[in-house]
XYZ file of C-alpha atoms in Angstrom:
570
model
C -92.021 3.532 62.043
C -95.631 2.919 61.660
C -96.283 1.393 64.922
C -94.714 4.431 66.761
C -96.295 7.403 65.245
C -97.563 9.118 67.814
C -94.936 9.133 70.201
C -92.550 10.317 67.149
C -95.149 12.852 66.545
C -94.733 14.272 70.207
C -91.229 14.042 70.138
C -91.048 16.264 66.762
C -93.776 19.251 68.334
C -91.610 19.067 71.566
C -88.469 19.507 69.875
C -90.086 22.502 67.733
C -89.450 20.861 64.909
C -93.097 20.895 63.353
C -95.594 23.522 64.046
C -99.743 22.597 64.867
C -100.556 23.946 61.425
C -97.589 21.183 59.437
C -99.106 18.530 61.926
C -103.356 19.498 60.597
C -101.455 19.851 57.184
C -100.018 16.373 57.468
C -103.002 14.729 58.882
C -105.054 16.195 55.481
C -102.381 14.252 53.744
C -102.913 10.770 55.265
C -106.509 11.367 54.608
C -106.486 12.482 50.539
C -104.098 8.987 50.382
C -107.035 7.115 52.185
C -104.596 5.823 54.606
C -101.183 4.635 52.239
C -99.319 7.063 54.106
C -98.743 7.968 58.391
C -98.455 11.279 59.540
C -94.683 10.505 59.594
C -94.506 9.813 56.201
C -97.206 12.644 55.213
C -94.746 15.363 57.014
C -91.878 13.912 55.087
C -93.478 14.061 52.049
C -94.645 17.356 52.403
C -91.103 18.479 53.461
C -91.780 19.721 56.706
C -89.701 17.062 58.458
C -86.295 15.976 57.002
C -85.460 12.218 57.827
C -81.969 12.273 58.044
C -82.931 14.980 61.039
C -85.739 13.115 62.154
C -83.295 10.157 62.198
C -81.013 11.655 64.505
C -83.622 13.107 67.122
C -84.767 9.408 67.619
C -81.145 7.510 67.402
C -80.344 10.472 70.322
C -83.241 9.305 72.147
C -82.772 5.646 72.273
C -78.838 6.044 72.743
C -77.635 5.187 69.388
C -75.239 7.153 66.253
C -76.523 7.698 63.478
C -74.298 6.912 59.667
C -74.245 8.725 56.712
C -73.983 5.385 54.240
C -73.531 7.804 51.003
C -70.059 7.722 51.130
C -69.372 4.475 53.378
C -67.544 1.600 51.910
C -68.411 -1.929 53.585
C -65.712 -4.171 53.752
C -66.402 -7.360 51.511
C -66.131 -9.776 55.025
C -68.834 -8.208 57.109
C -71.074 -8.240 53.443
C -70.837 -12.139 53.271
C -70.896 -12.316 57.551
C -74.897 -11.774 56.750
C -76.708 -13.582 54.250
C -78.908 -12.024 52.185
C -82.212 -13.362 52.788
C -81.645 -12.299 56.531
C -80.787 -8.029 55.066
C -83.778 -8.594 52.985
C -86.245 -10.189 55.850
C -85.358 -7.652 58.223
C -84.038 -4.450 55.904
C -81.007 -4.235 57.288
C -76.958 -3.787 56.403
C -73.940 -4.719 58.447
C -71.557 -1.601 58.242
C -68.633 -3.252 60.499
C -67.564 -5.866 62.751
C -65.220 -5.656 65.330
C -63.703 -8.647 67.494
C -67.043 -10.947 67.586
C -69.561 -7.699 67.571
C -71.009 -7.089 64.388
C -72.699 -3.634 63.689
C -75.734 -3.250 61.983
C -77.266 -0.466 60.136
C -81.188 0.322 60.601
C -84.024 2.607 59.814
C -86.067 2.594 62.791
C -84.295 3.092 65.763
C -87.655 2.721 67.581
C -87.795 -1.083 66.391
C -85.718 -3.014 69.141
C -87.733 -6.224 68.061
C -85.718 -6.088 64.681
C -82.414 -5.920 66.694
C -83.117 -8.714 68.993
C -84.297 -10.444 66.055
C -81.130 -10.128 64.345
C -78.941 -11.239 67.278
C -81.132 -14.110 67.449
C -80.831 -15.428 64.127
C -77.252 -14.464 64.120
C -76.403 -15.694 67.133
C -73.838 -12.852 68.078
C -73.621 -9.825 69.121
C -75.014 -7.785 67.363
C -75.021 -3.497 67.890
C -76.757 -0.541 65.547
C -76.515 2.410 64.106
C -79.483 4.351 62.458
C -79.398 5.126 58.552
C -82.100 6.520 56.154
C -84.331 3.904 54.636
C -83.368 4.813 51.205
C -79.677 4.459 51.984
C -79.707 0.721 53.466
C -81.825 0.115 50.411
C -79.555 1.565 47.969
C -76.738 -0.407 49.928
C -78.745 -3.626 49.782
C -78.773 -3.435 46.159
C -75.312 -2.675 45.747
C -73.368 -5.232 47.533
C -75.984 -8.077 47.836
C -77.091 -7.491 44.074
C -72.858 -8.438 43.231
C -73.036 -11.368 44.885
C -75.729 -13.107 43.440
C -74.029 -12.145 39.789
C -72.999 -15.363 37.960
C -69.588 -15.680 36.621
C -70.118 -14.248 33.335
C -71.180 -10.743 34.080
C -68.710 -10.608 37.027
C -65.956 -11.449 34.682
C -66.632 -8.795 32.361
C -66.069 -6.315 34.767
C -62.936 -7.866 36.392
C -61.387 -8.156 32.845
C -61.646 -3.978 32.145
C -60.741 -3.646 35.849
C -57.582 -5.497 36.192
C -55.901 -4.472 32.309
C -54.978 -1.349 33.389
C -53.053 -3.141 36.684
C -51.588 -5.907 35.097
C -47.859 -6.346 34.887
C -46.578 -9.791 33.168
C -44.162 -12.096 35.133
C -41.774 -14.322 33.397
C -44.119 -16.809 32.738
C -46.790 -14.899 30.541
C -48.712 -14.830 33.609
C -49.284 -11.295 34.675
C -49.800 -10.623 38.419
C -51.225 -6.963 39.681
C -49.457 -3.900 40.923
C -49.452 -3.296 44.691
C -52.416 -5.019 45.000
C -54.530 -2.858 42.686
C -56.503 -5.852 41.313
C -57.729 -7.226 44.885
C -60.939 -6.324 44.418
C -61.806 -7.330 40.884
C -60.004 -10.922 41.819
C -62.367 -10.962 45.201
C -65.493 -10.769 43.690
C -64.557 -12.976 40.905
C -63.413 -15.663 43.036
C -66.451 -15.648 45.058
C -68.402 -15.313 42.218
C -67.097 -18.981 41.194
C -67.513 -20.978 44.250
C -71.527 -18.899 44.886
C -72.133 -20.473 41.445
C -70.550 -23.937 41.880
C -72.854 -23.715 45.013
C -75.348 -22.977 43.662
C -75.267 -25.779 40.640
C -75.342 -27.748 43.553
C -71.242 -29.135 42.378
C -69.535 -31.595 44.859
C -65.540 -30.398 43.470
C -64.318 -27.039 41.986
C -61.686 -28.147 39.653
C -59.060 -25.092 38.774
C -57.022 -26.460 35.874
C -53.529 -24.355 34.414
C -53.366 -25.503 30.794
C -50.144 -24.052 28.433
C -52.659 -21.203 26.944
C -55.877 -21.160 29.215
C -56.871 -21.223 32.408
C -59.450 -24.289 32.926
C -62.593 -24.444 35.171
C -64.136 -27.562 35.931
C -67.700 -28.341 38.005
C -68.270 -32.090 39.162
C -71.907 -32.126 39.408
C -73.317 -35.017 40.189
C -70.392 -37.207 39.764
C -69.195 -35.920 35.953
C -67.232 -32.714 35.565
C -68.656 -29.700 33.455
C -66.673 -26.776 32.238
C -67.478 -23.794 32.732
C -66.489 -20.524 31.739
C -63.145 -19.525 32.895
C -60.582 -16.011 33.767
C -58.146 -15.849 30.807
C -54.843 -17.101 31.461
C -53.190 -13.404 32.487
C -55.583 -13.833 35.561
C -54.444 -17.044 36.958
C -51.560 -16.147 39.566
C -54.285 -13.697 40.968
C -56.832 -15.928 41.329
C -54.384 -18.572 42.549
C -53.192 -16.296 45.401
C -56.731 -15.011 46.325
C -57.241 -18.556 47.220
C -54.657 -19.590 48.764
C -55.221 -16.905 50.925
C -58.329 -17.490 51.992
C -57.511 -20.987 52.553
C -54.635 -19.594 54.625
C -51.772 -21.385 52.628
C -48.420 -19.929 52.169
C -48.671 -17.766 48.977
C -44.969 -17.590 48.400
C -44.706 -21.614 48.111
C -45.259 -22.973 44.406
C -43.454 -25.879 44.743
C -44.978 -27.973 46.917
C -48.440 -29.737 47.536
C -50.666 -27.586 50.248
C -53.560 -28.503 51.964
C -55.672 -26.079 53.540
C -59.851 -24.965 54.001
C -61.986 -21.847 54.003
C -65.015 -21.549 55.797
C -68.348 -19.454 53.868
C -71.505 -18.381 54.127
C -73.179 -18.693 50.830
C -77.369 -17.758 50.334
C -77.815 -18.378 54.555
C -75.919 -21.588 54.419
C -72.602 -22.317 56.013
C -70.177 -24.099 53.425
C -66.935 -25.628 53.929
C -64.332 -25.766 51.176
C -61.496 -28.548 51.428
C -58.767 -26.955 49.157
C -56.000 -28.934 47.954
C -52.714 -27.676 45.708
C -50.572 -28.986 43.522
C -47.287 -27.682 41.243
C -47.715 -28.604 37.762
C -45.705 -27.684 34.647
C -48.086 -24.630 33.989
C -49.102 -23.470 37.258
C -50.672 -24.666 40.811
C -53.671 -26.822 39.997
C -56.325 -26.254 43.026
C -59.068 -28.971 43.672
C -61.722 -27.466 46.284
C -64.355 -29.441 47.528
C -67.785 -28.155 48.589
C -69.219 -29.255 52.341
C -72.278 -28.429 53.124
C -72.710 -28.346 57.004
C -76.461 -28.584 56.104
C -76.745 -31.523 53.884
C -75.247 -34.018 56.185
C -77.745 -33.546 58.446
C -79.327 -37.071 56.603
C -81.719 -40.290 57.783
C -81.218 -43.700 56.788
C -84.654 -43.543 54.070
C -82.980 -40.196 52.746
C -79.867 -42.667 51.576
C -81.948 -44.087 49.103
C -81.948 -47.364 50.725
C -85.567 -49.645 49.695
C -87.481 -51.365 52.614
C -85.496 -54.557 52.463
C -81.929 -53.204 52.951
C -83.324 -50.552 55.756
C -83.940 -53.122 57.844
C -80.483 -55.259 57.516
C -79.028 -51.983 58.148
C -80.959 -51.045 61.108
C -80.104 -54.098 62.227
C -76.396 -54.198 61.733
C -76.159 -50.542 63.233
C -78.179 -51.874 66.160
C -75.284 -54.693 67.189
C -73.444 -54.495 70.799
C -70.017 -54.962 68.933
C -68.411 -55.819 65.613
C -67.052 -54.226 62.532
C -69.184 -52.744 59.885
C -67.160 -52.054 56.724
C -68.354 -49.204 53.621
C -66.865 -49.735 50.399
C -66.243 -47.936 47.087
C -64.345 -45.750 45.147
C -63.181 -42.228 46.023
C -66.875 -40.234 46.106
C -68.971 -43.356 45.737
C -70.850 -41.263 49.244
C -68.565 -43.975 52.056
C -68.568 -40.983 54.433
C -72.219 -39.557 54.153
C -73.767 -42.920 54.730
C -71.329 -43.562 58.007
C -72.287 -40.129 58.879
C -76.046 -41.048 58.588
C -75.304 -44.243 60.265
C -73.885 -42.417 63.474
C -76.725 -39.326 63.111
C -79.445 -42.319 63.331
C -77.936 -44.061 66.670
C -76.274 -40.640 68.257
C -78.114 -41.597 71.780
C -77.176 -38.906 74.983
C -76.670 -43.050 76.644
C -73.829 -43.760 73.833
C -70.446 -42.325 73.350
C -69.552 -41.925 70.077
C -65.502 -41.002 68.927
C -64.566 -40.752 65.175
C -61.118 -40.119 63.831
C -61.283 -39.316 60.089
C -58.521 -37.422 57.298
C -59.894 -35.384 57.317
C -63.041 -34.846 59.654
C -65.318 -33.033 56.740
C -68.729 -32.679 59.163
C -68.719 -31.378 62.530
C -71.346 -33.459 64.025
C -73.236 -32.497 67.192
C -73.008 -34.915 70.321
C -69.873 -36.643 68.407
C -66.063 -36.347 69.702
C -63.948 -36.100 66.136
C -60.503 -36.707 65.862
C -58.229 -35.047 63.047
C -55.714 -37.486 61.797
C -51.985 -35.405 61.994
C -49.763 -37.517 60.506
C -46.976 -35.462 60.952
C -47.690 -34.808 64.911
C -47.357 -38.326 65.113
C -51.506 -39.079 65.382
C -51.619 -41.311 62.383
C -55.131 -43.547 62.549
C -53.328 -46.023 64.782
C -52.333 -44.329 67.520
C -55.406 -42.170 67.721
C -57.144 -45.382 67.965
C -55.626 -46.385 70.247
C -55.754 -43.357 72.528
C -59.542 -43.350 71.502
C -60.020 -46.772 73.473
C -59.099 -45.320 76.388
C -61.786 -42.676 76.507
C -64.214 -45.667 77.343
C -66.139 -45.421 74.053
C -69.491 -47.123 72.786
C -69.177 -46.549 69.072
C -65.981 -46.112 66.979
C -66.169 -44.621 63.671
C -62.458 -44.947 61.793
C -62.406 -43.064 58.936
C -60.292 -45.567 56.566
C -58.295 -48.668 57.421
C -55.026 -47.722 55.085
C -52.470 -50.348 56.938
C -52.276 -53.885 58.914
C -51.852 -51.993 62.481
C -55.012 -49.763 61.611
C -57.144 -52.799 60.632
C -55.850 -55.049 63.714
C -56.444 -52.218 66.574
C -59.915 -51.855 64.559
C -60.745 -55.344 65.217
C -59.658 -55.619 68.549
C -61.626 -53.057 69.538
C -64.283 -54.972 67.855
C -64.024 -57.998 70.011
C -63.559 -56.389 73.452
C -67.403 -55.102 73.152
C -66.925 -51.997 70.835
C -69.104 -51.202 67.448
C -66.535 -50.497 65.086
C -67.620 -48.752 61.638
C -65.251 -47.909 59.049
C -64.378 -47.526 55.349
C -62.085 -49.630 52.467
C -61.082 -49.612 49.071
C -62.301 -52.339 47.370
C -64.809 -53.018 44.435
C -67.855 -55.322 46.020
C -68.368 -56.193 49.641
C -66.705 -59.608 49.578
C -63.950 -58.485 48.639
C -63.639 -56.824 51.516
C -62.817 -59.700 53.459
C -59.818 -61.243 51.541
C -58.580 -57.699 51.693
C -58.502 -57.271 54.969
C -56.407 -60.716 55.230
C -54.080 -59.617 52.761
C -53.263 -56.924 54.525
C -52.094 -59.609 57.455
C -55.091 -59.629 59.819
C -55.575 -63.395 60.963
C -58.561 -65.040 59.216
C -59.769 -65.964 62.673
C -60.080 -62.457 63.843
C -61.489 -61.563 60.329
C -64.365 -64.249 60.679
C -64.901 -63.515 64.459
C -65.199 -59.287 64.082
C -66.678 -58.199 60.691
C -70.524 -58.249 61.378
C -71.597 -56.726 58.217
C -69.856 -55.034 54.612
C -71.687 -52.567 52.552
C -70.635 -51.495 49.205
C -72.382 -48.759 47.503
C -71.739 -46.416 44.282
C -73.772 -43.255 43.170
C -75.966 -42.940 40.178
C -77.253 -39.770 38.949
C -81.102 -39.267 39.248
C -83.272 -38.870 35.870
C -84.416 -34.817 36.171
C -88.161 -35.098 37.614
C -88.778 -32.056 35.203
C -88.182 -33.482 32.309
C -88.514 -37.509 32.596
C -90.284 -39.324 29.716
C -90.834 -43.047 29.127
C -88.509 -44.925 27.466
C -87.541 -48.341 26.103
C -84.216 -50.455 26.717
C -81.951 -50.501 23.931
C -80.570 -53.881 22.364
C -77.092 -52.893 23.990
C -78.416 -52.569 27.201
C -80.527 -55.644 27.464
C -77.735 -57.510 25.974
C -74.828 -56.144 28.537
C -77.682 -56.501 31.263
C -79.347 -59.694 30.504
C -82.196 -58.350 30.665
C -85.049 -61.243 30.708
C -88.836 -60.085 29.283
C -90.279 -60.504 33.299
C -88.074 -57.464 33.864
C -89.046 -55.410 30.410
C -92.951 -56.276 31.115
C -92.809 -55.028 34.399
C -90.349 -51.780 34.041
C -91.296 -48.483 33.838
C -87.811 -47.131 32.102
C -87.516 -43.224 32.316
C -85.115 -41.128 30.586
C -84.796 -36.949 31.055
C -85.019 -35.219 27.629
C -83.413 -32.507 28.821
C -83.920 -28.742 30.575
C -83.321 -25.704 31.994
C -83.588 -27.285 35.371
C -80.800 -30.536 34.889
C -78.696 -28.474 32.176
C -80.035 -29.808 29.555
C -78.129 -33.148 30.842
C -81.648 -35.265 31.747
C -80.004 -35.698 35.474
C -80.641 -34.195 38.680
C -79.069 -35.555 42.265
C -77.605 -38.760 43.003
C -79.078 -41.693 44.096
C -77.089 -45.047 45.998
C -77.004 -48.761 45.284
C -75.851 -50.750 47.754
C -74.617 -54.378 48.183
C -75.429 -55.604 51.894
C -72.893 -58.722 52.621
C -73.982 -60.127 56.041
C -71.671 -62.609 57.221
C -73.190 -65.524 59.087
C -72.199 -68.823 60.470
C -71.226 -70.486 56.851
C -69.814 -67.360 55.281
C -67.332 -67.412 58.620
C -66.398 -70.354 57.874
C -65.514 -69.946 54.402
C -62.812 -66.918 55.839
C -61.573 -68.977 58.433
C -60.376 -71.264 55.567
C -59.260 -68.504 53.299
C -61.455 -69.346 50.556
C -61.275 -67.140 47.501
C -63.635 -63.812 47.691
C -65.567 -65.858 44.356
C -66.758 -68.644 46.767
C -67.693 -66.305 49.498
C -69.538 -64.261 46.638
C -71.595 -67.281 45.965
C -71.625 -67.992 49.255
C -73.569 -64.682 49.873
C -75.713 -64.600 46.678
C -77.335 -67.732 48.161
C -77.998 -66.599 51.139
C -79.788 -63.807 49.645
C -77.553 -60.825 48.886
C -78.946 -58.210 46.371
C -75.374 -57.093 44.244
C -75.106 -53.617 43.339
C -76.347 -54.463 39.905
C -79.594 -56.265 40.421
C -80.407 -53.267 43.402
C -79.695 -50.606 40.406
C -81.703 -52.711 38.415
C -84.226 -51.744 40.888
C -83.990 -48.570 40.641
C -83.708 -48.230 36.565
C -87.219 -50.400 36.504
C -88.717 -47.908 38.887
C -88.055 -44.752 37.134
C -85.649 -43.063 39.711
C -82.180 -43.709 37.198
C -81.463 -45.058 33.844
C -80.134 -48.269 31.995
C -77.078 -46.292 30.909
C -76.388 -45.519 34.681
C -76.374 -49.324 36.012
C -73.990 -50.179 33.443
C -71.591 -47.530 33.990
C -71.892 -48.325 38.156
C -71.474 -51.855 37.795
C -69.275 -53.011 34.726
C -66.955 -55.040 37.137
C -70.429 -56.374 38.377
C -69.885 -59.919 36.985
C -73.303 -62.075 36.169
């Protein structure tokens, strides 16, 4: 309350709640601490002036309550409604929220500039109440100080908290009395998907074995475990869960599907949560969306100056299809994602229909496929044609009718981008006719295929030169041109990667442009080998020779490329 000492001042001798001889008493104060301390603070530290009274004389002036936070609980949901680095910017605690206004607790009633601030950043509605400094602080460390705890300490504590509650069902599982053991189970539960968070994980894998409970991290494309609840705990942490993903609790024996929505360290996160009954329990696969990190450029894909400009060019076509390829979490959906951030133009209309739509993307209309509402990825394609749209993004082409409505769209002026299953990019096309769209249409609609995979990253904190091994040069045919010019790295290991040598993912990509002779070769059907060939010639890097690339220039290893591209014949 520095900056409004002397009207506080005036307000205290008007009120009668100092005399002149505190106030000269005070002002000797600020003086003998050169300055550290305002007359404010001098008076309080001299006891003349109590703050929780102080407090209330200014909350009664500027029309506010003021809140005893010794005793106040917080409810855990208006805790994780702020993120921390916002309490600890602007010293503040949310105490309650009520419909979509969320009350805040502060220290200086004077201060509007915090509160407008806070609604700012917030972006809501956002009231106050007045508390002691010492309290908020005291809060601060108490709730905010819990949710930064890793699993391990949290664990401890939710292992002496929930014996004394637990009751064993049938199954050797034990389950809590009247819901005794919420709050041990919340703050373990969030405990695990903060961490996964913050190990940067793309899946939280939450395995029932016969005798343990098994918890699994995918980080950067290869699963970790981690330590786990014992097995007495896993109905409870199942349930927790499922509510939060609001599934139906009472349903074990069925597959559910469901998503919760978090703020974790200022950053909203998505979780896509899937269940499924196995013979020792509900095994629950979350994955972790990051609204934040799809927010990507084309360079940011890991794309080198050669393949930028096919795809800028492909992405730049009136009409046509543009196929991604790979595996499940080969990163099919972040580069069409990037592809559509890049050309999202207020002169283009852009529709997507995806199963499920993972990134809300500004400026975008997204569809949710509903199979069971009858709005498979046909029909909402074709209701999406009559909106009069520019760009089409279909999230996978599963069937025939999918693929043909895709195509046609294609040919009646529409740029048509969408995803398959297959291993290389020419493959593509003799998939696509063997699902029974004509070759003509094939050869007349497909502009462009891209298939990628992702390779982890050697750890910038720990890389070290190294040397091919005889294995790898002999799997790779690797010539001496390519040894003489490489600079091979390898991560030793570290506190930073995990003592794995990785850190991030990088892509390789195969970029099959299909020209004049290559639509030939699909108007006659010719095996995806001779279009292969067909491609190489005409200058198409494959997905080994572009991680090559990238193993020669440091960014990933040897080991990686191998892995990425065994089907990868040379």
């Amino acid at each position: 309350m520095a900056q409004n000492c002397d009207f506080i001042l005036e307000l205290l001798q008007e009120n009668g709640m100092v005399t002149e001889e505190q106030v000269n008493e005070g002002w000797k104060k600020v003086a003998e601490t050169d300055g550290r301390l305002n007359i404010i603070q001098a008076l309080e530290a001299l006891k003349y002036v109590d703050e929780f009274e102080l407090l209330s004389m200014l909350a009664q002036q500027y029309g506010l309550e003021t809140l005893d936070l010794a005793t106040y609980k917080i409810p855990r949901e208006v805790i994780e409604s702020v993120p921390r680095d916002i309490v600890m910017q602007y010293h503040i605690i949310p105490v309650m929220k009520h419909d979509d206004v969320l009350t805040i607790a502060i220290g200086d009633p004077t201060d509007m500039s915090t509160l407008d601030s806070v609604r700012y950043v917030l972006k809501c509605d956002v009231d106050a109440v007045v508390a002691p400094q010492s309290q908020i602080q005291t809060m601060i460390e108490r709730y905010y100080s819990e949710l930064e705890k890793g699993v391990d300490a949290v664990l401890s504590e939710v292992e002496e908290d929930m014996k004394d509650n637990a009751v064993e069902s049938g199954d050797g599982v034990s389950e809590t009395e009247s819901g005794e053991g919420d709050a041990p189970i919340i703050r373990l539960v969030t405990a695990i998907i903060v961490e996964a968070y913050k190990l940067h994980a793309s899946d939280i894998h939450m395995e029932p074995l016969e005798k343990r409970y098994r918890i699994r991290y995918r980080i950067d494309g290869v699963l970790r475990e981690v330590d786990a609840p014992p097995k007495y705990l896993q109905a409870n942490v199942t349930s927790r869960l499922k509510i939060m993903a609001r599934l139906d609790i009472s349903e074990k024996r069925l597959p559910q599907d469901g998503r919760i929505q978090m703020r974790v360290s200022g950053c909203d996160i998505d979780l896509r949560v899937s269940t499924i009954p196995t013979t020792h329990g509900e095994s629950i696969v979350m994955r972790i969306l990051e609204k934040a990190s799809i927010q990507l450029e084309i360079p940011q894909l890991g794309f080198y100056a050669d393949d930028q400009q096919k795809i800028n060019k492909i992405i730049s076509m009136p009409d046509g299809v543009f196929l991604v390829t790979g595996p499940t979490g080969s990163g099919k959906t972040t580069s069409l994602y990037a592809f559509l951030n890049t050309i999202n133009q207020p002169n283009r209309k852009i529709i997507t229909v995806e199963d499920p739509v993972e990134y809300q993307l500004a400026g975008i209309n997204q569809v949710q496929v509903n199979v069971l509402a009858g709005m498979t990825f046909a029909n909402a394609l074709r209701a999406m044609l009559r909106q009069a749209p520019n760009i089409i993004m279909v999230g996978e082409i599963r069937d025939a009718e999918t693929a043909v409505i895709a195509i046609n769209a294609a040919l009646t002026g529409h740029l048509v981008f969408s995803t398959l299953h297959t291993n290389d990019a020419p493959s593509a096309v003799t998939r696509l006719i063997d699902m029974g769209v004509k070759p003509f249409l094939v050869s007349s609609a497909v502009r462009a295929i891209m298939a990628q995979r992702l390779l982890r990253r050697v750890c910038k904190n720990c890389a070290e030169s190294t040397k091919a091994t005889s294995e790898e040069i002999r799997l790779l045919h690797l010539d001496e041109k390519f040894m003489d010019t490489a600079t091979l790295k390898r991560g030793r290991g570290c506190s930073v990667c995990g003592g794995s040598g990785y850190k991030g993912r990088v892509g390789i990509y195969e970029i099959f442009q299909v020209g004049e002779d290559i639509q030939h070769l699909i108007y006659q059907k010719s095996s995806a080998d001779l279009i292969r060939d067909a491609a190489r010639k005409g200058g198409m890097i494959t997905l080994r020779e572009d991680g090559l690339r990238k193993a020669s220039a440091g960014i990933t290893t040897l080991a990686e490329v191998i892995e990425a591209t065994m089907a990868d014949a040379e």
